Coordinates of C-alpha atoms in Angstrom, one line a residue:
M1 CA 174.6 169.8 -48.3
N2 CA 171.0 168.8 -47.6
V3 CA 168.4 170.4 -45.4
I4 CA 169.2 168.0 -42.5
D5 CA 172.8 169.3 -42.5
H6 CA 171.5 172.8 -42.2
V7 CA 169.3 171.9 -39.2
R8 CA 172.3 170.1 -37.6
D9 CA 174.5 173.2 -38.1
M10 CA 171.8 175.4 -36.5
A11 CA 171.5 173.1 -33.6
A12 CA 175.3 173.1 -33.1
A13 CA 175.2 176.9 -33.3
G14 CA 172.6 177.0 -30.5
L15 CA 169.8 178.5 -32.7
H16 CA 167.2 176.6 -30.7
S17 CA 164.1 178.6 -31.7
N18 CA 165.0 178.4 -35.4
V19 CA 165.6 174.6 -35.1
R20 CA 162.3 174.2 -33.4
I21 CA 160.4 175.9 -36.2
I22 CA 162.1 174.3 -39.2
S23 CA 162.2 170.8 -37.7
S24 CA 158.5 171.0 -36.9
L25 CA 157.8 171.9 -40.5
L26 CA 160.1 169.2 -41.9
L27 CA 158.6 166.5 -39.6
T28 CA 155.1 167.4 -40.8
M29 CA 156.2 167.0 -44.4
S30 CA 157.7 163.6 -43.5
N31 CA 154.5 162.5 -42.0
N32 CA 152.5 163.5 -45.1
N33 CA 155.1 161.9 -47.4
P34 CA 157.2 159.2 -45.7
E35 CA 159.4 159.0 -48.8
L36 CA 160.8 162.5 -48.4
F37 CA 163.4 161.6 -45.7
S38 CA 165.3 158.5 -44.9
P39 CA 164.8 156.8 -41.5
S40 CA 168.2 158.2 -40.3
Q41 CA 167.2 161.7 -41.4
K42 CA 163.8 161.5 -39.6
Y43 CA 165.7 160.2 -36.5
Q44 CA 167.9 163.3 -36.6
L45 CA 165.0 165.7 -37.0
L46 CA 163.2 164.2 -34.0
V47 CA 166.3 164.5 -31.8
Y48 CA 167.0 168.1 -32.9
H49 CA 163.3 169.0 -32.4
A50 CA 163.4 167.4 -28.9
D51 CA 166.6 169.3 -28.0
A52 CA 164.9 172.6 -28.9
L53 CA 161.9 171.7 -26.8
F54 CA 164.2 170.8 -23.9
H55 CA 165.9 174.2 -24.2
D56 CA 162.4 175.8 -24.0
K57 CA 161.8 173.8 -20.8
E58 CA 158.9 171.9 -22.3
Y59 CA 160.1 168.7 -20.7
R60 CA 157.0 166.4 -21.2
N61 CA 156.9 167.3 -24.9
A62 CA 160.7 166.9 -25.2
G63 CA 160.6 163.5 -23.5
C64 CA 157.8 162.4 -25.9
K65 CA 159.9 163.4 -29.0
Y66 CA 163.0 161.8 -27.6
R67 CA 161.1 158.5 -27.2
M68 CA 159.8 158.8 -30.8
A69 CA 163.4 159.3 -31.9
L70 CA 164.4 156.0 -30.2
Q71 CA 161.5 154.2 -31.9
Q72 CA 162.7 155.6 -35.2
K73 CA 166.3 154.5 -34.4
K74 CA 165.0 150.9 -33.9
V75 CA 163.5 151.1 -37.4
L76 CA 166.8 152.4 -38.7
S77 CA 168.7 149.5 -37.0
K78 CA 166.4 146.9 -38.6
T79 CA 166.7 148.4 -42.1
S80 CA 170.5 148.6 -41.8
K81 CA 170.7 144.9 -41.0
V82 CA 168.8 143.8 -44.1
R83 CA 170.8 146.0 -46.5
P84 CA 173.5 144.4 -48.6
S85 CA 177.1 145.0 -47.6
T86 CA 177.9 147.2 -50.6
G87 CA 178.3 150.8 -49.6
G88 CA 179.2 149.8 -46.1
T89 CA 181.8 152.6 -45.7
A90 CA 179.3 155.3 -46.5
S91 CA 176.7 153.7 -44.2
S92 CA 179.2 153.6 -41.4
L93 CA 180.1 157.3 -41.8
Q94 CA 176.4 158.2 -41.8
S95 CA 175.8 156.3 -38.6
Q96 CA 178.8 158.0 -36.9
S97 CA 177.3 161.4 -37.7
L98 CA 173.9 160.5 -36.1
P99 CA 173.0 161.8 -32.6
S100 CA 174.1 159.2 -30.0
E101 CA 171.3 156.9 -28.8
I102 CA 172.9 156.8 -25.4
E103 CA 172.8 160.7 -25.2
V104 CA 169.1 160.5 -26.2
K105 CA 168.4 158.1 -23.3
Y106 CA 170.2 160.4 -21.0
K107 CA 168.1 163.4 -22.1
I108 CA 164.9 161.3 -21.5
A109 CA 166.2 160.6 -18.0
E110 CA 166.8 164.3 -17.5
C111 CA 163.3 165.1 -18.5
Y112 CA 162.0 162.5 -16.0
T113 CA 164.1 163.8 -13.1
I114 CA 162.9 167.4 -13.8
L115 CA 159.3 166.2 -13.8
K116 CA 160.1 164.3 -10.5
L117 CA 159.5 160.9 -12.2
D118 CA 162.6 159.3 -10.6
R119 CA 161.6 155.7 -11.1
D120 CA 161.1 156.2 -14.8
A121 CA 164.5 157.9 -15.0
I122 CA 166.2 155.0 -13.3
A123 CA 164.4 152.5 -15.6
V124 CA 165.7 154.4 -18.7
L125 CA 169.3 154.6 -17.4
D126 CA 169.3 151.0 -16.1
G127 CA 168.5 150.0 -19.7
I128 CA 171.9 151.3 -20.8
P129 CA 174.6 148.5 -20.6
S130 CA 177.2 149.2 -17.9
R131 CA 180.1 149.4 -20.4
Q132 CA 178.3 152.1 -22.4
R133 CA 177.5 154.4 -19.4
T134 CA 179.4 157.6 -19.5
P135 CA 180.5 159.4 -16.2
K136 CA 177.5 161.7 -16.3
I137 CA 175.1 158.8 -16.7
N138 CA 176.7 157.0 -13.7
M139 CA 176.6 160.3 -11.7
M140 CA 172.9 160.7 -12.4
L141 CA 172.2 157.1 -11.7
A142 CA 174.1 157.4 -8.4
N143 CA 172.1 160.4 -7.3
L144 CA 168.8 158.7 -8.2
Y145 CA 169.7 155.5 -6.5
R146 CA 170.7 157.4 -3.3
K147 CA 167.4 159.3 -3.3
A148 CA 165.5 156.1 -3.8
G149 CA 167.3 154.5 -0.9
Q150 CA 169.2 152.0 -3.0
E151 CA 172.5 152.7 -1.3
R152 CA 174.5 149.7 -2.6
S153 CA 173.7 150.6 -6.2
A154 CA 174.5 154.3 -5.5
V155 CA 177.9 153.4 -4.1
T156 CA 178.7 151.3 -7.2
S157 CA 177.8 154.1 -9.5
Y158 CA 179.7 156.7 -7.6
K159 CA 182.8 154.5 -7.6
E160 CA 182.5 154.1 -11.4
V161 CA 182.4 157.9 -11.8
L162 CA 185.6 158.1 -9.7
R163 CA 187.2 155.3 -11.7
Q164 CA 186.8 157.4 -14.9
C165 CA 187.1 160.8 -13.3
P166 CA 189.1 160.7 -10.1
L167 CA 188.7 164.4 -9.4
A168 CA 184.9 164.2 -9.4
L169 CA 184.6 165.8 -5.9
D170 CA 180.8 165.7 -5.8
A171 CA 181.0 161.9 -6.4
I172 CA 183.4 161.8 -3.4
I173 CA 180.9 163.6 -1.2
G174 CA 178.2 161.2 -2.4
L175 CA 180.3 158.2 -1.3
L176 CA 181.1 159.8 2.1
S177 CA 177.4 160.6 2.6
L178 CA 176.7 156.8 2.2
S179 CA 179.2 155.9 5.0
V180 CA 182.0 154.8 2.7
K181 CA 185.2 155.2 4.8
G182 CA 187.3 158.2 4.0
A183 CA 190.5 156.1 3.6
E184 CA 188.8 154.0 0.9
V185 CA 187.6 157.0 -1.0
A186 CA 191.1 158.6 -0.7
S187 CA 192.7 155.5 -2.1
M188 CA 190.7 156.0 -5.3
T189 CA 192.3 159.4 -5.9
M190 CA 195.8 158.6 -4.7
D191 CA 197.3 158.1 -8.2
V192 CA 196.1 161.4 -9.5
I193 CA 197.2 163.2 -6.3
Q194 CA 200.7 161.7 -6.7
S195 CA 200.9 162.4 -10.4
I196 CA 199.7 166.1 -10.5
P197 CA 201.6 168.8 -8.6
N198 CA 199.8 171.0 -6.0
L199 CA 197.1 168.5 -5.3
D200 CA 198.4 167.4 -1.9
W201 CA 195.5 169.3 -0.3
L202 CA 192.9 166.8 -1.7
S203 CA 193.5 164.1 0.8
V204 CA 192.9 166.6 3.6
W205 CA 189.8 167.8 1.9
I206 CA 188.5 164.3 1.7
K207 CA 189.3 163.8 5.4
A208 CA 187.3 167.0 6.3
Y209 CA 184.2 165.9 4.4
A210 CA 184.5 162.4 6.0
F211 CA 184.3 164.1 9.4
I212 CA 181.3 166.2 8.2
H213 CA 179.3 163.1 7.1
A214 CA 180.2 161.3 10.3
G215 CA 178.7 164.1 12.3
D216 CA 182.1 165.0 13.9
N217 CA 181.7 168.8 13.6
H218 CA 184.6 169.7 15.8
R219 CA 187.2 167.8 13.9
A220 CA 185.7 168.8 10.6
I221 CA 186.0 172.5 11.6
N222 CA 189.6 172.1 12.6
T223 CA 190.4 170.2 9.3
I224 CA 188.8 172.8 7.1
C225 CA 190.4 175.6 9.0
S226 CA 193.8 174.0 8.3
L227 CA 192.9 173.9 4.6
E228 CA 191.6 177.4 4.5
K229 CA 194.7 178.8 6.1
K230 CA 196.9 177.4 3.3
S231 CA 197.9 180.2 1.0
L232 CA 196.7 178.4 -2.2
L233 CA 193.2 177.8 -0.8
R234 CA 192.8 181.0 1.3
D235 CA 189.5 182.8 0.6
N236 CA 187.9 179.9 -1.2
V237 CA 184.1 180.5 -1.1
D238 CA 183.1 176.8 -1.1
L239 CA 185.4 176.2 1.9
L240 CA 184.0 179.2 3.8
V241 CA 180.4 178.2 3.2
S242 CA 181.2 174.6 4.4
L243 CA 182.9 176.1 7.5
A244 CA 179.9 178.4 8.1
D245 CA 177.6 175.5 7.9
L246 CA 179.7 173.5 10.3
Y247 CA 179.7 176.3 12.9
F248 CA 175.9 176.5 12.5
R249 CA 175.6 172.7 13.1
A250 CA 177.8 173.0 16.1
G251 CA 175.6 175.7 17.6
D252 CA 178.2 178.5 17.1
T253 CA 176.0 181.2 15.6
K254 CA 178.5 184.0 15.9
N255 CA 181.2 182.3 13.9
S256 CA 178.7 180.9 11.4
I257 CA 177.4 184.3 10.5
L258 CA 180.9 185.7 10.3
K259 CA 182.0 183.0 7.8
F260 CA 178.8 183.5 5.7
E261 CA 179.5 187.2 5.6
Q262 CA 183.1 186.5 4.5
A263 CA 181.9 184.2 1.7
Q264 CA 179.3 186.8 0.6
M265 CA 181.8 189.6 0.4
L266 CA 184.1 187.4 -1.8
D267 CA 181.2 186.4 -4.1
P268 CA 178.2 188.9 -4.2
Y269 CA 176.3 186.4 -6.4
L270 CA 176.6 183.6 -3.9
I271 CA 173.4 181.5 -3.5
K272 CA 174.6 178.3 -1.8
G273 CA 174.2 178.3 1.9
M274 CA 172.4 181.7 2.0
D275 CA 169.2 180.0 3.2
V276 CA 171.0 179.0 6.4
Y277 CA 172.5 182.5 6.7
G278 CA 169.1 184.1 6.3
Y279 CA 167.6 181.8 8.9
L280 CA 170.3 182.6 11.4
M281 CA 169.9 186.4 10.8
A282 CA 166.1 186.1 11.2
R283 CA 166.5 184.0 14.4
E284 CA 168.8 186.7 15.8
G285 CA 166.1 189.4 15.1
H286 CA 167.8 191.1 12.1
L287 CA 164.6 191.1 10.1
E288 CA 165.4 194.2 8.0
D289 CA 168.7 192.7 6.9
V290 CA 166.9 189.4 6.1
E291 CA 164.4 191.3 3.9
V292 CA 167.3 193.0 2.0
L293 CA 169.1 189.7 1.6
G294 CA 166.0 188.0 0.2
G295 CA 165.4 190.8 -2.3
R296 CA 169.0 190.6 -3.5
L297 CA 168.9 186.9 -4.0
F298 CA 165.6 187.1 -5.9
N299 CA 167.4 189.5 -8.3
I300 CA 170.1 186.9 -8.7
S301 CA 167.8 183.9 -9.3
D302 CA 164.2 183.1 -8.4
Q303 CA 164.7 179.5 -9.7
H304 CA 166.6 178.5 -6.6
A305 CA 165.0 177.5 -3.2
E306 CA 167.3 179.8 -1.2
P307 CA 165.6 183.2 -1.8
W308 CA 162.2 181.7 -1.1
V309 CA 163.4 180.2 2.2
I310 CA 164.9 183.5 3.2
S311 CA 161.7 185.3 2.6
G312 CA 159.9 182.5 4.4
C313 CA 162.1 183.0 7.5
H314 CA 161.4 186.7 7.5
S315 CA 157.6 185.9 7.5
F316 CA 158.0 183.1 10.1
Y317 CA 159.8 185.4 12.6
S318 CA 157.3 188.1 11.8
K319 CA 154.7 185.6 13.0
R320 CA 153.1 185.4 9.6
Y321 CA 153.0 181.6 9.5
S322 CA 150.6 181.2 6.6
R323 CA 152.8 183.2 4.3
A324 CA 155.9 181.3 5.6
L325 CA 154.1 178.1 4.8
Y326 CA 153.4 179.1 1.3
L327 CA 157.0 180.3 0.7
G328 CA 158.4 177.1 2.2
A329 CA 156.2 175.1 -0.1
K330 CA 157.4 177.1 -3.1
A331 CA 161.0 176.4 -2.1
I332 CA 160.4 172.7 -1.9
Q333 CA 158.7 172.7 -5.3
L334 CA 162.0 174.2 -6.7
N335 CA 164.2 171.8 -4.8
S336 CA 162.7 168.9 -3.0
N337 CA 166.1 168.2 -1.3
S338 CA 166.2 171.6 0.4
V339 CA 166.6 170.8 4.1
Q340 CA 166.1 174.4 5.2
A341 CA 162.8 174.6 3.2
L342 CA 161.5 171.4 4.8
L343 CA 162.4 172.8 8.3
L344 CA 160.7 176.1 7.5
K345 CA 157.5 174.5 6.3
G346 CA 157.6 172.1 9.2
A347 CA 158.0 174.9 11.7
A348 CA 155.2 176.9 10.1
L349 CA 152.8 173.9 10.2
R350 CA 153.7 173.2 13.9
N351 CA 153.0 176.8 14.9
M352 CA 149.7 176.7 13.0
G353 CA 148.7 173.6 15.0
R354 CA 149.1 171.1 12.1
V355 CA 151.5 169.0 14.1
Q356 CA 151.1 165.7 12.2
E357 CA 151.8 167.4 8.9
A358 CA 154.8 169.1 10.5
I359 CA 156.2 165.7 11.6
I360 CA 156.2 164.5 8.0
H361 CA 158.4 167.4 6.9
F362 CA 160.8 167.1 9.9
R363 CA 161.2 163.4 9.2
E364 CA 162.0 164.0 5.5
A365 CA 164.6 166.7 6.6
M366 CA 166.1 164.0 9.0
R367 CA 166.4 161.6 6.1
L368 CA 168.2 164.1 3.9
A369 CA 170.5 165.4 6.7
P370 CA 170.9 162.7 9.4
C371 CA 173.7 164.7 11.1
R372 CA 171.8 168.0 11.5
L373 CA 170.4 168.2 15.0
D374 CA 167.9 171.0 14.2
C375 CA 166.0 168.4 12.2
Y376 CA 165.6 166.2 15.3
E377 CA 164.8 169.2 17.5
G378 CA 161.9 170.1 15.2
L379 CA 160.5 166.6 15.5
I380 CA 161.0 166.5 19.3
D381 CA 159.2 169.9 19.5
C382 CA 156.3 168.4 17.6
Y383 CA 156.1 165.3 19.9
L384 CA 156.1 167.6 23.0
A385 CA 153.5 169.8 21.5
S386 CA 151.2 166.8 21.1
N387 CA 152.0 165.4 24.5
G388 CA 154.1 162.6 23.0
I389 CA 156.7 162.7 25.7
R390 CA 157.5 159.0 25.3
E391 CA 158.2 159.4 21.6
A392 CA 160.3 162.6 22.3
M393 CA 162.3 160.7 24.9
G394 CA 162.9 157.8 22.5
M395 CA 164.1 160.2 19.8
A396 CA 166.3 162.2 22.2
N397 CA 167.9 159.0 23.6
N398 CA 168.6 157.8 20.1
I399 CA 170.3 161.0 19.1
Y400 CA 172.4 160.8 22.3
K401 CA 173.5 157.3 21.6
T402 CA 174.1 157.8 17.9
L403 CA 175.9 161.1 17.9
G404 CA 177.6 160.9 21.3
A405 CA 177.5 163.0 24.5
N406 CA 178.2 166.5 23.3
A407 CA 176.8 169.8 24.5
Q408 CA 174.0 169.7 21.9
T409 CA 172.8 166.1 22.4
L410 CA 173.0 166.5 26.2
T411 CA 170.8 169.7 25.9
I412 CA 168.3 168.0 23.7
L413 CA 167.9 165.1 26.1
A414 CA 167.7 167.5 29.0
T415 CA 165.0 169.5 27.2
V416 CA 162.7 166.4 27.1
C417 CA 163.6 165.5 30.7
L418 CA 162.4 168.9 31.8
E419 CA 158.9 168.1 30.6
D420 CA 158.5 165.2 33.1
P421 CA 158.6 166.1 36.9
M422 CA 160.1 162.6 37.5
T423 CA 163.2 163.4 35.5
Q424 CA 164.0 167.0 36.7
E425 CA 167.2 165.9 38.5
K426 CA 168.4 164.0 35.4
A427 CA 167.8 167.2 33.4
K428 CA 170.0 169.2 35.8
T429 CA 172.8 166.6 35.6
L430 CA 172.7 166.6 31.8
L431 CA 172.7 170.4 31.6
D432 CA 175.7 170.6 34.0
K433 CA 177.6 168.2 31.7
A434 CA 176.7 170.2 28.6
L435 CA 177.8 173.5 30.2
A436 CA 181.0 171.8 31.5
Q437 CA 181.8 171.1 27.8
R438 CA 180.7 174.4 26.4
P439 CA 179.9 177.1 29.0
D440 CA 178.9 179.5 26.1
Y441 CA 176.3 177.2 24.6
I442 CA 173.2 179.4 24.7
K443 CA 170.6 176.6 24.5
A444 CA 172.1 174.9 27.5
V445 CA 172.3 178.2 29.4
V446 CA 168.6 178.9 28.6
K447 CA 167.4 175.5 29.8
K448 CA 169.5 175.6 33.0
A449 CA 168.1 179.1 33.7
E450 CA 164.5 177.8 33.2
L451 CA 165.2 175.0 35.7
L452 CA 166.7 177.5 38.2
S453 CA 163.7 179.7 37.8
R454 CA 161.3 176.8 38.6
E455 CA 163.4 176.1 41.7
Q456 CA 163.4 179.9 42.6
K457 CA 167.2 179.9 42.8
Y458 CA 167.3 183.4 41.4
E459 CA 170.8 184.4 42.6
E460 CA 172.3 181.2 41.0
G461 CA 170.4 182.0 37.8
I462 CA 171.7 185.6 37.8
A463 CA 175.3 184.3 38.2
L464 CA 174.8 181.8 35.4
L465 CA 173.4 184.4 32.9
R466 CA 176.0 187.0 33.8
H467 CA 178.8 184.5 33.1
A468 CA 177.2 183.5 29.8
L469 CA 176.8 187.2 28.8
A470 CA 180.4 188.0 29.6
N471 CA 181.7 187.0 26.1
Q472 CA 178.5 187.2 24.0
S473 CA 175.3 189.2 23.7
D474 CA 172.0 187.4 23.1
C475 CA 168.4 188.8 23.3
V476 CA 167.0 185.8 25.2
L477 CA 169.8 185.8 27.8
H478 CA 169.4 189.5 28.4
R479 CA 165.6 189.1 28.8
M480 CA 165.9 186.1 31.1
L481 CA 168.4 188.1 33.2
G482 CA 165.9 190.9 33.4
D483 CA 163.3 188.4 34.6
F484 CA 165.6 187.1 37.4
L485 CA 166.5 190.7 38.4
V486 CA 162.8 191.5 38.8
A487 CA 162.4 188.5 41.0
V488 CA 165.1 189.9 43.4
N489 CA 163.6 193.4 43.2
D490 CA 166.5 194.9 41.2
Y491 CA 164.2 196.9 38.9
Q492 CA 166.6 199.4 37.5
E493 CA 169.1 196.8 36.1
A494 CA 166.2 194.7 35.0
M495 CA 164.9 197.6 32.9
D496 CA 168.4 198.0 31.5
Q497 CA 168.5 194.3 30.5
Y498 CA 165.1 194.5 28.8
S499 CA 166.3 197.5 26.9
I500 CA 169.4 195.7 25.7
A501 CA 167.2 192.7 24.7
L502 CA 164.9 194.9 22.6
S503 CA 167.9 196.7 21.0
L504 CA 169.0 193.2 19.8
D505 CA 165.5 192.1 18.7
P506 CA 162.9 194.9 18.6
N507 CA 160.2 192.2 18.0
D508 CA 160.9 190.3 21.2
Q509 CA 157.4 190.5 22.7
K510 CA 158.4 189.0 26.1
S511 CA 161.0 191.7 26.7
L512 CA 158.5 194.3 25.8
E513 CA 155.9 192.8 28.2
G514 CA 158.5 192.6 31.0
M515 CA 159.4 196.3 30.5
Q516 CA 155.7 197.4 30.4
K517 CA 154.9 195.4 33.5
M518 CA 157.7 197.1 35.4
E519 CA 156.6 200.5 34.2
K520 CA 153.2 199.9 35.6
E521 CA 154.5 198.8 39.0
E522 CA 156.8 201.9 39.2
S523 CA 154.0 204.3 38.2
P524 CA 150.8 203.1 40.0
T525 CA 149.1 206.4 39.5
E526 CA 149.3 205.9 35.8
A527 CA 148.1 202.3 35.9
T528 CA 144.5 203.2 35.0
V529 CA 145.6 205.2 32.0
E530 CA 147.9 202.4 30.8
E531 CA 145.2 199.8 31.3
D532 CA 143.0 201.9 29.0
G533 CA 145.8 202.0 26.5
D534 CA 146.2 198.2 26.8
D535 CA 142.5 197.8 26.0
M536 CA 143.0 200.0 22.9
E537 CA 146.0 197.9 21.9
G538 CA 144.0 194.8 22.5
S539 CA 141.3 196.0 20.1
G540 CA 144.1 196.8 17.6
E541 CA 145.4 193.2 17.9
D542 CA 141.9 191.9 17.2
G543 CA 142.0 193.9 13.9
D544 CA 145.4 192.5 13.1
L545 CA 144.2 189.0 13.7
E546 CA 141.3 189.5 11.4
G547 CA 143.8 190.7 8.8
S548 CA 146.0 187.7 9.4
D549 CA 143.0 185.3 8.9
S550 CA 142.4 187.0 5.6
E551 CA 146.1 186.7 4.7
A552 CA 146.1 183.0 5.8
A553 CA 143.2 182.3 3.4
Q554 CA 145.1 184.1 0.6
W555 CA 148.3 182.2 1.2
A556 CA 146.5 178.9 1.8
D557 CA 144.8 179.3 -1.6
Q558 CA 148.2 180.0 -3.2
E559 CA 149.7 176.9 -1.5
Q560 CA 146.9 174.8 -2.8
W561 CA 147.5 176.2 -6.3
F562 CA 151.1 174.9 -6.1
G563 CA 149.8 171.5 -4.9
M564 CA 151.9 171.5 -1.8
Q565 CA 149.3 171.3 0.9

């Protein structure tokens, strides 16, 4: 047993730090005296050393050593060709024990992808002949092709994965995301479904994800619910997270939060989907719960985007936009495909007046998640903020034509129409259609109430809001009802509605302003005192603004440090 065998055994045993030290020393000896080790032994040492570096996350150095190993392998191949045929069996056994050249190329591609050098990774994997590509090589190639927009090549690679591993469900999702028909994908798994017992659910699972990637949220929800109700798949965390995400996409916040909570109870260490859950909780005003959630996820892993997004949502809804921007940038650095991180950073940029930069982030989110309407809404908000009504109208019409006339697309189109006095009537018609489909859709109720307020149809607005609040409680709806009640001089109930709104979201400034305004009108003798108090509060706000400027500079500096500005 020689020294190389000892190094190989340590590598197989996972003693990476030990392998790194000894291989480094042996490679130096080899450089000083090339006769000490054969070409095959030096090749092995370089691979084992590179593996140890990879384990230590020194990806550039590891990639360099892997490439040196491949160069050494070429030397080995040349020398083996010129050797006489005697001793061929021993030579063959030796070559079989050597680290695989294909595996080395895969490792180089892994280093490149981690370093975000996707083109280099594709070039390395493309250099491997098709027949020699293992399923994991095809899977990596498929993901890289899809990210690069090479959809046809991605489809071919995903299909090759399924040909070799018909239960590779992530490859199935990849094909469905590239608009391959569900029936075609299902046909590739039919043999394994029929030959293995208790796999009859798989065809339904494929059908559900086909609906998801076609943007048909309603049918996807029904299909996953039918799967989740089956005794063998009940309480599956992945299905619950998918269902929660679908409810979120469909605008059903209540059921989305409920399913996320179920999943979290089943798996306390769950990370996937928690960024969306944190965003919903922050949007609903539960900032203390969001802070706790973020802290808990940081304890689980700070190497995932989700905890950074959750903390960013807490900052965003606390109106600390510079900090939200930094946290969103950090999340993107950890996972450039995090849609929620892109939306967070885009929203923070928009609220800081950096609209053109925000547009770039919303467009990237749209590219990654073409069926998520909140990506389009963010972009439309940016267009409207920069008076680009024509661009916003074009985008809204495109969504309406592409995804069909559902409550969400109708409301998005109506929102843009409300910005132009010439299209007010069209907005009203669209909102009526949206509410006919879903009377409980909060965004449609809010926009219809805004329109009724402009037209001073207060009684009609009160009836609309009461009907919407009959089966749900929402801060914005209670606050708007308070505003309408003030308009018809029903001050007592208006005060009650503002109080309910503040109980749901203590940070809702508009409800607080409405309540303070009413208190002033009810107590004219105290008006002077309250005005003095307001002046004092105003001076306090100035101080806060100074602090926020300082914080903005601090977080802007940190963002620049991460190279994300």
